[in-house]
XYZ file of N, CA and C in Angstrom:
207
model
N -1.820 -28.053 -14.847
C -2.009 -27.108 -15.761
C -2.399 -25.758 -15.280
N -1.573 -24.433 -15.673
C -1.718 -23.739 -15.310
C -2.629 -22.582 -16.115
N -3.834 -22.147 -15.748
C -5.015 -21.435 -16.309
C -4.671 -20.090 -16.509
N -3.938 -19.871 -17.847
C -3.292 -18.409 -17.792
C -4.609 -17.544 -17.950
N -5.804 -17.647 -18.557
C -6.485 -16.772 -18.468
C -6.807 -16.336 -17.034
N -7.022 -17.258 -16.313
C -7.758 -17.141 -14.675
C -6.573 -16.418 -14.179
N -5.109 -16.408 -14.296
C -4.251 -15.778 -14.090
C -4.135 -14.362 -14.178
N -4.459 -14.188 -15.363
C -4.541 -12.871 -16.046
C -5.829 -11.917 -15.647
N -6.822 -12.504 -15.375
C -7.863 -11.971 -14.459
C -7.557 -11.751 -13.361
N -6.964 -12.496 -12.733
C -6.424 -12.223 -10.992
C -5.587 -11.052 -11.195
N -4.677 -10.921 -11.867
C -3.717 -9.990 -12.093
C -4.496 -8.418 -12.596
N -5.739 -8.776 -13.349
C -6.364 -7.314 -13.578
C -7.202 -7.056 -12.400
N -7.792 -8.017 -11.812
C -8.490 -7.763 -10.510
C -7.591 -7.003 -9.692
N -6.601 -7.405 -9.343
C -5.650 -6.978 -8.186
C -5.204 -5.330 -8.569
N -4.667 -5.265 -9.718
C -4.472 -3.862 -10.502
C -5.613 -3.055 -10.166
N -6.902 -3.487 -10.119
C -7.929 -2.328 -10.042
C -8.251 -2.235 -8.522
N -7.880 -3.558 -8.085
C -8.170 -3.182 -6.395
C -6.987 -2.133 -5.730
N -5.700 -2.090 -6.323
C -4.687 -1.278 -5.918
C -4.985 0.037 -6.486
N -5.407 0.029 -7.833
C -6.082 1.562 -8.402
C -6.911 2.137 -7.419
N -8.052 1.183 -6.983
C -8.820 2.007 -6.081
C -8.685 2.288 -4.686
N -7.714 1.666 -4.319
C -7.218 1.738 -2.535
C -6.437 3.167 -2.740
N -5.318 3.379 -4.194
C -4.589 4.710 -4.481
C -5.731 5.876 -4.697
N -6.450 5.691 -5.399
C -7.622 6.736 -5.666
C -8.376 7.115 -4.400
N -8.881 6.223 -3.383
C -9.492 6.697 -2.058
C -8.574 7.276 -1.268
N -7.168 7.253 -1.290
C -6.127 7.845 -0.490
C -5.772 9.133 -0.992
N -5.760 9.287 -2.034
C -5.797 10.820 -2.957
C -6.843 11.748 -2.394
N -7.826 11.099 -2.461
C -9.472 11.516 -2.173
C -9.138 11.812 -0.937
N -8.918 11.450 0.077
C -9.093 11.676 1.304
C -8.314 12.426 1.732
N -7.085 12.586 0.917
C -5.868 13.521 1.334
C -6.443 14.902 0.759
N -6.989 14.976 -0.239
C -7.493 16.243 -0.877
C -8.689 16.474 -0.014
N -9.564 15.835 0.480
C -10.694 15.963 1.377
C -10.178 16.845 2.667
N -8.859 16.295 3.296
C -8.366 16.981 4.494
C -8.170 18.653 3.847
N -7.301 18.767 2.898
C -7.034 19.572 2.441
C -8.037 20.922 2.379
N -8.851 20.528 1.219
C -9.877 21.341 1.114
C -10.914 21.826 1.966
N -11.165 20.716 2.923
C -12.148 20.760 3.862
C -11.613 20.703 5.329
N -10.669 20.532 5.702
C -9.812 20.459 6.973
C -10.431 19.167 7.571
N -10.841 18.149 6.920
C -11.149 16.991 7.514
C -9.867 16.270 7.934
N -9.722 15.348 8.863
C -8.833 14.633 9.762
C -8.728 13.321 8.448
N -7.374 13.032 8.130
C -7.229 11.971 7.349
C -7.516 10.660 7.985
N -7.774 9.408 7.429
C -7.766 8.089 8.203
C -6.618 7.557 8.282
N -5.611 7.999 7.418
C -4.073 7.378 7.806
C -3.348 8.935 8.271
N -2.945 8.462 9.539
C -2.269 9.883 9.914
C -0.647 9.721 9.872
N 0.174 10.351 9.949
C 1.727 10.805 9.691
C 2.327 9.352 10.663
N 1.837 9.259 11.666
C 2.223 8.006 12.696
C 2.071 7.053 12.203
N 0.803 6.913 11.266
C 0.613 5.462 10.434
C 1.677 5.085 9.443
N 1.991 6.432 8.763
C 2.907 6.604 7.912
C 4.299 6.168 8.140
N 4.783 6.896 9.181
C 5.856 6.356 9.906
C 6.046 4.953 10.048
N 5.104 4.422 10.826
C 5.248 2.527 11.134
C 5.179 1.861 9.773
N 4.529 2.547 8.663
C 4.668 1.968 7.257
C 6.329 1.853 6.871
N 6.706 2.736 6.791
C 8.115 3.157 6.246
C 8.926 2.310 7.653
N 8.706 2.249 8.456
C 9.484 1.457 9.456
C 9.494 -0.001 9.138
N 8.348 -0.639 9.106
C 8.102 -1.695 8.445
C 8.795 -1.994 7.478
N 9.016 -1.218 6.084
C 9.208 -1.666 5.169
C 10.863 -1.655 5.459
N 11.374 -0.644 5.802
C 13.038 -0.443 6.149
C 13.438 -1.883 6.889
N 12.649 -2.084 7.596
C 12.941 -3.530 8.264
C 12.856 -4.776 7.770
N 11.887 -4.572 6.606
C 11.901 -5.937 5.884
C 13.068 -5.805 4.688
N 13.148 -4.582 4.255
C 14.642 -4.281 3.145
C 15.803 -4.897 4.298
N 16.028 -4.479 5.388
C 17.299 -4.717 6.123
C 17.330 -6.285 6.037
N 16.476 -6.562 6.430
C 16.047 -8.390 6.704
C 16.271 -9.075 5.285
N 15.903 -8.972 4.459
C 15.988 -9.294 3.102
C 17.449 -9.048 2.630
N 18.048 -8.117 2.737
C 19.545 -8.310 2.634
C 20.484 -8.913 3.644
N 20.113 -8.989 4.931
C 20.711 -9.578 5.635
C 20.594 -11.075 6.062
N 19.304 -11.252 5.234
C 19.023 -12.662 5.634
C 18.719 -13.218 6.995
N 18.604 -12.194 7.995
C 18.065 -12.527 8.930
C 16.923 -11.885 9.752
N 16.228 -12.340 10.887
C 15.337 -11.425 11.145
C 15.827 -10.291 11.706
N 14.924 -8.889 11.575
C 15.472 -7.487 12.259
C 14.187 -7.344 13.035
N 14.767 -6.454 14.157
C 13.718 -5.749 14.923
C 12.993 -4.479 14.361
N 11.955 -3.865 14.372
C 11.896 -2.739 14.297
C 12.295 -1.571 15.533
N 12.488 -0.427 14.772
C 13.123 0.625 15.436
C 11.972 1.628 15.999
């Protein structure tokens, strides 16, 4: 039997955690612009994330493993 109340509570917690992470990222970026502070996540990190996401998309479309470029 599925406990729907527990599932809804978990989804709410997940959404809150996602929102907190998003706000932290925006705050970090804002600090970098206004104070000249370095960001915790670099452009290289962002590029790596995009490459991973693209590889996952190619793999899902082809049904086969793909390498990272």
